[in-house]
Amino acid sequence: MRDCYQRKITYLRVSVTERCNFRCFYCRPREGGACSGSDIPLGHVVRVVEAGTLVGIRKVRLTGGEPLVRKDITEITASIAGMDGIDDVALTTNGSLLRRYAPALHQAGLRRVNISLDTLKPDRFQRITCNGRFEETWDGIEAALEYGLHPVKLNTVVMRNVNDDEILDFVRLTERLPLHVRFIEVMPIGKSSKTAKGQLVTAEEIRQKLDSEYSNPEPIKSVGGDGPARYWKVPGAPGTVGFIAPLSGYFCDSCNRLRLTSSGTLRPCLCQGDELDLNEALNRGADRAELAALIAEAITRKPRGHADDTIEPVVDRLMSQIGG
Ligand code: SAM
Ligand code: SF4
């Protein structure tokens, strides 16, 4: 189905839980809002995705919070991967539990994974994530490569004076391994938005850094998936470098997605508070057609964009509740 701006909406991101074993300061700031620890029930996820296929949803990404803290993540993956009308199931994870789950997830039908990694320095990793261990996430990345969860994409949020000195280290990683590093602009969340604004490093600035070191990066059309990243590649490298610019650039015009939050609401736009609550319909046993009509309504409520003059792109809820 197309929204009011003729964008075809085919992609549903599902935050299966707002719980997480990390506490990255830019995602779950202490002052950013309460975290009730809610999980959306498996049955609700399955019914929403099934209904979504009636209005053209073809791709689902499981995210969170940390999706791998859910004991039934393999069951969720298998239920969606086996569904008529769904072509692609992907996962976004912090990677710390991926070594343990990769075989079962692969068997359940997971084919692609995005892993968040903001630094290659273990002590810095611990500071950013609050209590995460770099070695565990790196082991998860290696597991993803071993199980062929290709393309393995790394999500790297770049922040001034936090990790912006590592941009070229990440680029060098793509010269060694078939990893697709995506540099993401940090988005302001709730009350901590002032800090994030001061830490913003734009995609353009990152590009300039890349250009200063590499004279001939090649533009690449796509590395699989149809997200908002634009990709480049160092000639001869097995991996690529991408840029996701929610604040400074091309993001909304090609938006093809809807979000199902961990509390059972549909969120038409990442950066706007408007949400359509599905809980009443789900709890009363609404059938597929009724749910599909609600999903269609959420699609028609998608705004043209968050990056125009009238809308300040500040995320009003925790990113872990919305799913990023
Ligand atoms: N826990 C998983 C992970 O970290 O990959 C999945 C959930 S996390 C909310 C999804 C993505 O959102 C991650 O890549 C994370 O880096 C990104 N993210 C979280 N907060 C952000 C922020 N303030 N600005 C930009 N990206 C953010
Ligand atoms: Fe957890 Fe992912 Fe948010 Fe970090 S970015 S706190 S790993 S949900």
GROMACS .gro file of C-alpha atoms and ligand atoms in nm:
model
  359
    1MET     CA    1   0.000   0.000   0.000
    2ARG     CA    2   0.115   0.356  -0.068
    3ASP     CA    3   0.095   0.636   0.185
    4CYS     CA    4  -0.035   0.985   0.113
    5TYR     CA    5   0.301   1.081  -0.041
    6GLN     CA    6   0.313   0.786  -0.282
    7ARG     CA    7   0.575   0.597  -0.081
    8LYS     CA    8   0.523   0.222  -0.094
    9ILE     CA    9   0.516   0.082   0.262
   10THR     CA   10   0.651  -0.272   0.262
   11TYR     CA   11   0.861  -0.290   0.576
   12LEU     CA   12   0.760  -0.341   0.940
   13ARG     CA   13   1.008  -0.299   1.222
   14VAL     CA   14   0.899  -0.476   1.536
   15SER     CA   15   1.040  -0.386   1.877
   16VAL     CA   16   0.980  -0.723   2.043
   17THR     CA   17   1.093  -0.601   2.384
   18GLU     CA   18   1.207  -0.279   2.540
   19ARG     CA   19   1.435  -0.475   2.774
   20CYS     CA   20   1.806  -0.471   2.705
   21ASN     CA   21   2.119  -0.608   2.863
   22PHE     CA   22   2.303  -0.286   2.767
   23ARG     CA   23   2.227   0.073   2.848
   24CYS     CA   24   2.383   0.278   2.567
   25PHE     CA   25   2.363   0.636   2.688
   26TYR     CA   26   2.225   0.772   2.359
   27CYS     CA   27   1.945   0.515   2.348
   28ARG     CA   28   1.834   0.462   2.704
   29PRO     CA   29   1.944   0.775   2.889
   30ARG     CA   30   1.845   0.759   3.255
   31GLU     CA   31   1.652   1.083   3.224
   32GLY     CA   32   1.490   0.977   2.895
   33GLY     CA   33   1.175   0.822   3.038
   34ALA     CA   34   1.059   0.521   3.234
   35CYS     CA   35   1.135   0.172   3.108
   36SER     CA   36   0.857  -0.064   3.215
   37GLY     CA   37   1.028  -0.368   3.066
   38SER     CA   38   0.736  -0.458   2.843
   39ASP     CA   39   0.741  -0.731   2.578
   40ILE     CA   40   0.480  -0.757   2.307
   41PRO     CA   41   0.328  -1.109   2.318
   42LEU     CA   42   0.437  -1.350   2.044
   43GLY     CA   43   0.074  -1.402   1.936
   44HIS     CA   44   0.027  -1.027   1.890
   45VAL     CA   45   0.338  -0.998   1.675
   46VAL     CA   46   0.225  -1.286   1.455
   47ARG     CA   47  -0.128  -1.145   1.411
   48VAL     CA   48  -0.002  -0.797   1.326
   49VAL     CA   49   0.247  -0.929   1.071
   50GLU     CA   50  -0.014  -1.159   0.914
   51ALA     CA   51  -0.251  -0.864   0.884
   52GLY     CA   52   0.035  -0.651   0.752
   53THR     CA   53   0.081  -0.886   0.458
   54LEU     CA   54  -0.273  -0.795   0.347
   55VAL     CA   55  -0.165  -0.433   0.299
   56GLY     CA   56   0.169  -0.512   0.138
   57ILE     CA   57   0.416  -0.570   0.423
   58ARG     CA   58   0.684  -0.801   0.282
   59LYS     CA   59   0.981  -0.748   0.509
   60VAL     CA   60   1.007  -0.762   0.888
   61ARG     CA   61   1.294  -0.659   1.110
   62LEU     CA   62   1.303  -0.778   1.471
   63THR     CA   63   1.456  -0.521   1.700
   64GLY     CA   64   1.414  -0.385   2.050
   65GLY     CA   65   1.552  -0.328   2.317
   66GLU     CA   66   1.766  -0.628   2.268
   67PRO     CA   67   1.562  -0.890   2.081
   68LEU     CA   68   1.790  -1.173   2.192
   69VAL     CA   69   1.698  -1.127   2.559
   70ARG     CA   70   1.360  -1.278   2.468
   71LYS     CA   71   1.360  -1.651   2.532
   72ASP     CA   72   1.116  -1.709   2.245
   73ILE     CA   73   1.309  -1.509   1.983
   74THR     CA   74   1.371  -1.822   1.773
   75GLU     CA   75   1.000  -1.904   1.778
   76ILE     CA   76   0.911  -1.547   1.679
   77THR     CA   77   1.160  -1.562   1.393
   78ALA     CA   78   1.035  -1.899   1.269
   79SER     CA   79   0.669  -1.790   1.284
   80ILE     CA   80   0.737  -1.486   1.068
   81ALA     CA   81   0.986  -1.646   0.830
   82GLY     CA   82   0.736  -1.919   0.750
   83MET     CA   83   0.449  -1.681   0.681
   84ASP     CA   84   0.296  -1.650   0.334
   85GLY     CA   85   0.368  -1.308   0.192
   86ILE     CA   86   0.684  -1.241   0.396
   87ASP     CA   87   0.999  -1.242   0.182
   88ASP     CA   88   1.258  -1.130   0.432
   89VAL     CA   89   1.316  -1.147   0.808
   90ALA     CA   90   1.608  -0.955   0.953
   91LEU     CA   91   1.734  -0.879   1.301
   92THR     CA   92   1.901  -0.583   1.468
   93THR     CA   93   2.099  -0.679   1.776
   94ASN     CA   94   2.380  -0.562   1.999
   95GLY     CA   95   2.544  -0.896   1.917
   96SER     CA   96   2.632  -0.993   2.274
   97LEU     CA   97   2.412  -1.306   2.270
   98LEU     CA   98   2.440  -1.379   1.899
   99ARG     CA   99   2.703  -1.653   1.925
  100ARG     CA  100   2.455  -1.851   2.138
  101TYR     CA  101   2.152  -1.791   1.914
  102ALA     CA  102   2.300  -1.779   1.562
  103PRO     CA  103   2.256  -2.150   1.476
  104ALA     CA  104   1.894  -2.166   1.593
  105LEU     CA  105   1.808  -1.833   1.432
  106HIS     CA  106   1.961  -1.939   1.104
  107GLN     CA  107   1.762  -2.259   1.116
  108ALA     CA  108   1.447  -2.059   1.200
  109GLY     CA  109   1.487  -1.867   0.873
  110LEU     CA  110   1.686  -1.560   0.971
  111ARG     CA  111   1.903  -1.458   0.678
  112ARG     CA  112   2.041  -1.115   0.762
  113VAL     CA  113   2.159  -0.932   1.066
  114ASN     CA  114   2.257  -0.580   1.170
  115ILE     CA  115   2.484  -0.556   1.469
  116SER     CA  116   2.544  -0.235   1.661
  117LEU     CA  117   2.905  -0.151   1.729
  118ASP     CA  118   3.015   0.202   1.807
  119THR     CA  119   3.378   0.141   1.898
  120LEU     CA  120   3.658  -0.108   1.850
  121LYS     CA  121   3.808  -0.022   2.189
  122PRO     CA  122   3.697  -0.252   2.472
  123ASP     CA  123   3.717   0.007   2.752
  124ARG     CA  124   3.524   0.261   2.546
  125PHE     CA  125   3.269  -0.006   2.456
  126GLN     CA  126   3.203  -0.066   2.824
  127ARG     CA  127   3.157   0.307   2.888
  128ILE     CA  128   2.915   0.358   2.598
  129THR     CA  129   2.702   0.051   2.670
  130CYS     CA  130   2.721   0.088   3.049
  131ASN     CA  131   2.817  -0.274   3.112
  132GLY     CA  132   2.869  -0.447   2.777
  133ARG     CA  133   3.175  -0.648   2.682
  134PHE     CA  134   3.334  -0.579   2.344
  135GLU     CA  135   3.463  -0.938   2.315
  136GLU     CA  136   3.110  -1.081   2.334
  137THR     CA  137   2.977  -0.852   2.062
  138TRP     CA  138   3.279  -0.918   1.842
  139ASP     CA  139   3.224  -1.291   1.892
  140GLY     CA  140   2.863  -1.235   1.781
  141ILE     CA  141   2.987  -1.061   1.466
  142GLU     CA  142   3.214  -1.356   1.389
  143ALA     CA  143   2.922  -1.594   1.447
  144ALA     CA  144   2.710  -1.394   1.201
  145LEU     CA  145   2.984  -1.425   0.939
  146GLU     CA  146   3.027  -1.798   1.006
  147TYR     CA  147   2.655  -1.870   0.975
  148GLY     CA  148   2.629  -1.667   0.657
  149LEU     CA  149   2.382  -1.410   0.792
  150HIS     CA  150   2.481  -1.191   0.497
  151PRO     CA  151   2.513  -0.909   0.447
  152VAL     CA  152   2.642  -0.851   0.801
  153LYS     CA  153   2.587  -0.482   0.862
  154LEU     CA  154   2.736  -0.291   1.153
  155ASN     CA  155   2.544   0.007   1.290
  156THR     CA  156   2.785   0.268   1.420
  157VAL     CA  157   2.642   0.579   1.584
  158VAL     CA  158   2.907   0.848   1.549
  159MET     CA  159   2.935   1.100   1.832
  160ARG     CA  160   3.171   1.392   1.867
  161ASN     CA  161   3.440   1.342   2.129
  162VAL     CA  162   3.304   0.995   2.198
  163ASN     CA  163   3.407   0.782   1.901
  164ASP     CA  164   3.457   1.017   1.603
  165ASP     CA  165   3.831   0.943   1.618
  166GLU     CA  166   3.754   0.585   1.506
  167ILE     CA  167   3.583   0.655   1.174
  168LEU     CA  168   3.885   0.553   0.968
  169ASP     CA  169   3.942   0.243   1.187
  170PHE     CA  170   3.593   0.128   1.091
  171VAL     CA  171   3.663   0.196   0.725
  172ARG     CA  172   3.980  -0.013   0.750
  173LEU     CA  173   3.771  -0.295   0.896
  174THR     CA  174   3.576  -0.308   0.569
  175GLU     CA  175   3.903  -0.357   0.384
  176ARG     CA  176   3.973  -0.668   0.591
  177LEU     CA  177   3.632  -0.829   0.637
  178PRO     CA  178   3.301  -0.852   0.447
  179LEU     CA  179   3.132  -0.615   0.691
  180HIS     CA  180   2.907  -0.328   0.590
  181VAL     CA  181   2.964  -0.042   0.830
  182ARG     CA  182   2.685   0.215   0.844
  183PHE     CA  183   2.769   0.543   1.013
  184ILE     CA  184   2.456   0.679   1.178
  185GLU     CA  185   2.390   1.034   1.293
  186VAL     CA  186   2.299   1.045   1.660
  187MET     CA  187   1.938   1.145   1.714
  188PRO     CA  188   1.820   1.356   2.004
  189ILE     CA  189   1.598   1.164   2.243
  190GLY     CA  190   1.365   1.326   2.495
  191LYS     CA  191   1.525   1.526   2.772
  192SER     CA  192   1.880   1.429   2.680
  193SER     CA  193   1.838   1.585   2.336
  194LYS     CA  194   2.070   1.878   2.412
  195THR     CA  195   2.365   1.644   2.471
  196ALA     CA  196   2.298   1.457   2.147
  197LYS     CA  197   2.275   1.779   1.947
  198GLY     CA  198   2.621   1.878   2.071
  199GLN     CA  199   2.753   1.537   1.973
  200LEU     CA  200   2.613   1.533   1.620
  201VAL     CA  201   2.865   1.448   1.349
  202THR     CA  202   2.688   1.478   1.016
  203ALA     CA  203   2.712   1.220   0.740
  204GLU     CA  204   2.872   1.489   0.526
  205GLU     CA  205   3.149   1.542   0.781
  206ILE     CA  206   3.212   1.168   0.795
  207ARG     CA  207   3.224   1.156   0.415
  208GLN     CA  208   3.481   1.434   0.412
  209LYS     CA  209   3.696   1.237   0.654
  210LEU     CA  210   3.673   0.938   0.424
  211ASP     CA  211   3.758   1.151   0.120
  212SER     CA  212   4.062   1.294   0.297
  213GLU     CA  213   4.209   0.946   0.334
  214TYR     CA  214   4.077   0.765   0.026
  215SER     CA  215   4.096   0.939  -0.309
  216ASN     CA  216   3.865   0.708  -0.503
  217PRO     CA  217   3.584   0.548  -0.300
  218GLU     CA  218   3.327   0.383  -0.531
  219PRO     CA  219   2.954   0.450  -0.485
  220ILE     CA  220   2.756   0.124  -0.448
  221LYS     CA  221   2.386   0.094  -0.527
  222SER     CA  222   2.284  -0.144  -0.248
  223VAL     CA  223   2.423  -0.418  -0.028
  224GLY     CA  224   2.093  -0.596   0.022
  225GLY     CA  225   1.785  -0.460   0.196
  226ASP     CA  226   1.627  -0.131   0.102
  227GLY     CA  227   1.697   0.092   0.396
  228PRO     CA  228   1.797   0.456   0.413
  229ALA     CA  229   2.174   0.402   0.389
  230ARG     CA  230   2.388   0.521   0.097
  231TYR     CA  231   2.695   0.305   0.040
  232TRP     CA  232   3.054   0.351  -0.070
  233LYS     CA  233   3.338   0.109  -0.101
  234VAL     CA  234   3.713   0.131  -0.091
  235PRO     CA  235   3.827  -0.027  -0.421
  236GLY     CA  236   3.904  -0.394  -0.366
  237ALA     CA  237   3.752  -0.404  -0.016
  238PRO     CA  238   3.521  -0.697   0.074
  239GLY     CA  239   3.303  -0.468   0.283
  240THR     CA  240   3.136  -0.132   0.231
  241VAL     CA  241   3.075   0.192   0.414
  242GLY     CA  242   2.728   0.342   0.443
  243PHE     CA  243   2.578   0.660   0.578
  244ILE     CA  244   2.244   0.698   0.752
  245ALA     CA  245   2.153   1.061   0.792
  246PRO     CA  246   1.822   1.093   0.979
  247LEU     CA  247   1.902   1.453   1.073
  248SER     CA  248   2.092   1.606   0.786
  249GLY     CA  249   1.987   1.423   0.476
  250TYR     CA  250   1.793   1.195   0.245
  251PHE     CA  251   1.588   0.987   0.484
  252CYS     CA  252   1.218   1.058   0.465
  253ASP     CA  253   1.161   1.070   0.088
  254SER     CA  254   1.231   0.700   0.055
  255CYS     CA  255   1.075   0.593   0.385
  256ASN     CA  256   0.908   0.255   0.334
  257ARG     CA  257   0.844   0.157   0.694
  258LEU     CA  258   0.608   0.135   0.983
  259ARG     CA  259   0.703   0.051   1.343
  260LEU     CA  260   0.530  -0.179   1.589
  261THR     CA  261   0.643  -0.081   1.939
  262SER     CA  262   0.704  -0.316   2.230
  263SER     CA  263   0.386  -0.178   2.391
  264GLY     CA  264   0.163  -0.276   2.098
  265THR     CA  265   0.125   0.054   1.918
  266LEU     CA  266   0.192   0.134   1.554
  267ARG     CA  267   0.417   0.433   1.506
  268PRO     CA  268   0.395   0.591   1.160
  269CYS     CA  269   0.713   0.801   1.200
  270LEU     CA  270   1.019   0.749   1.419
  271CYS     CA  271   1.038   1.115   1.512
  272GLN     CA  272   0.678   1.199   1.582
  273GLY     CA  273   0.470   1.105   1.882
  274ASP     CA  274   0.163   0.995   1.684
  275GLU     CA  275   0.085   0.627   1.757
  276LEU     CA  276  -0.210   0.404   1.687
  277ASP     CA  277  -0.287   0.166   1.975
  278LEU     CA  278  -0.363  -0.189   1.862
  279ASN     CA  279  -0.404  -0.337   2.210
  280GLU     CA  280  -0.780  -0.307   2.240
  281ALA     CA  281  -0.830  -0.473   1.900
  282LEU     CA  282  -0.569  -0.743   1.968
  283ASN     CA  283  -0.706  -0.825   2.314
  284ARG     CA  284  -1.064  -0.855   2.193
  285GLY     CA  285  -0.957  -1.095   1.917
  286ALA     CA  286  -0.999  -0.866   1.616
  287ASP     CA  287  -0.968  -1.061   1.292
  288ARG     CA  288  -0.705  -1.013   1.024
  289ALA     CA  289  -0.916  -0.779   0.813
  290GLU     CA  290  -0.985  -0.546   1.105
  291LEU     CA  291  -0.618  -0.537   1.201
  292ALA     CA  292  -0.523  -0.475   0.838
  293ALA     CA  293  -0.759  -0.176   0.834
  294LEU     CA  294  -0.586  -0.034   1.142
  295ILE     CA  295  -0.246  -0.086   0.981
  296ALA     CA  296  -0.372   0.090   0.668
  297GLU     CA  297  -0.487   0.380   0.885
  298ALA     CA  298  -0.139   0.405   1.041
  299ILE     CA  299   0.010   0.410   0.692
  300THR     CA  300  -0.214   0.697   0.588
  301ARG     CA  301  -0.103   0.882   0.902
  302LYS     CA  302   0.261   0.879   0.796
  303PRO     CA  303   0.382   1.240   0.772
  304ARG     CA  304   0.579   1.357   0.472
  305GLY     CA  305   0.889   1.386   0.685
  306HIS     CA  306   1.039   1.492   1.011
  307ALA     CA  307   1.316   1.701   0.865
  308ASP     CA  308   1.117   1.999   0.746
  309ASP     CA  309   1.119   2.336   0.917
  310THR     CA  310   0.813   2.280   1.132
  311ILE     CA  311   0.914   1.958   1.300
  312GLU     CA  312   1.201   1.923   1.542
  313PRO     CA  313   1.328   1.567   1.503
  314VAL     CA  314   1.344   1.470   1.869
  315VAL     CA  315   1.240   1.118   1.960
  316ASP     CA  316   0.991   1.144   2.246
  317ARG     CA  317   1.018   0.785   2.369
  318LEU     CA  318   1.314   0.563   2.444
  319MET     CA  319   1.467   0.429   2.122
  320SER     CA  320   1.453   0.079   2.274
  321GLN     CA  321   1.072   0.103   2.297
  322ILE     CA  322   1.039   0.211   1.936
  323GLY     CA  323   1.310  -0.016   1.798
  324GLY     CA  324   1.537   0.241   1.636
  325SAM     N1  325   1.962  -0.355   2.082
  325SAM     C1  326   1.972  -0.363   1.941
  325SAM     C2  327   2.091  -0.288   1.891
  325SAM     O1  328   2.150  -0.213   1.965
  325SAM     O2  329   2.122  -0.307   1.772
  325SAM     C3  330   1.846  -0.320   1.867
  325SAM     C4  331   1.775  -0.200   1.916
  325SAM     S1  332   1.858  -0.044   1.895
  325SAM     C5  333   1.736   0.070   1.954
  325SAM     C6  334   1.849  -0.022   1.718
  325SAM     C7  335   1.944   0.079   1.661
  325SAM     O3  336   1.910   0.208   1.706
  325SAM     C8  337   2.089   0.058   1.703
  325SAM     O4  338   2.170   0.045   1.590
  325SAM     C9  339   2.125   0.182   1.779
  325SAM     O5  340   2.258   0.218   1.760
  325SAM    C10  341   2.028   0.283   1.719
  325SAM     N2  342   2.006   0.395   1.808
  325SAM    C11  343   1.965   0.393   1.935
  325SAM     N3  344   1.957   0.519   1.984
  325SAM    C12  345   1.994   0.602   1.886
  325SAM    C13  346   2.008   0.743   1.874
  325SAM     N4  347   1.981   0.825   1.975
  325SAM     N5  348   2.046   0.793   1.755
  325SAM    C14  349   2.074   0.714   1.650
  325SAM     N6  350   2.063   0.579   1.654
  325SAM    C15  351   2.025   0.524   1.770
  326SF4    FE1  352   2.023  -0.167   2.411
  326SF4    FE2  353   2.049  -0.144   2.150
  326SF4    FE3  354   1.964   0.062   2.293
  326SF4    FE4  355   2.215  -0.013   2.318
  326SF4     S1  356   2.118   0.067   2.132
  326SF4     S2  357   2.071   0.032   2.488
  326SF4     S3  358   2.200  -0.228   2.291
  326SF4     S4  359   1.857  -0.126   2.267
   0.00000   0.00000   0.00000
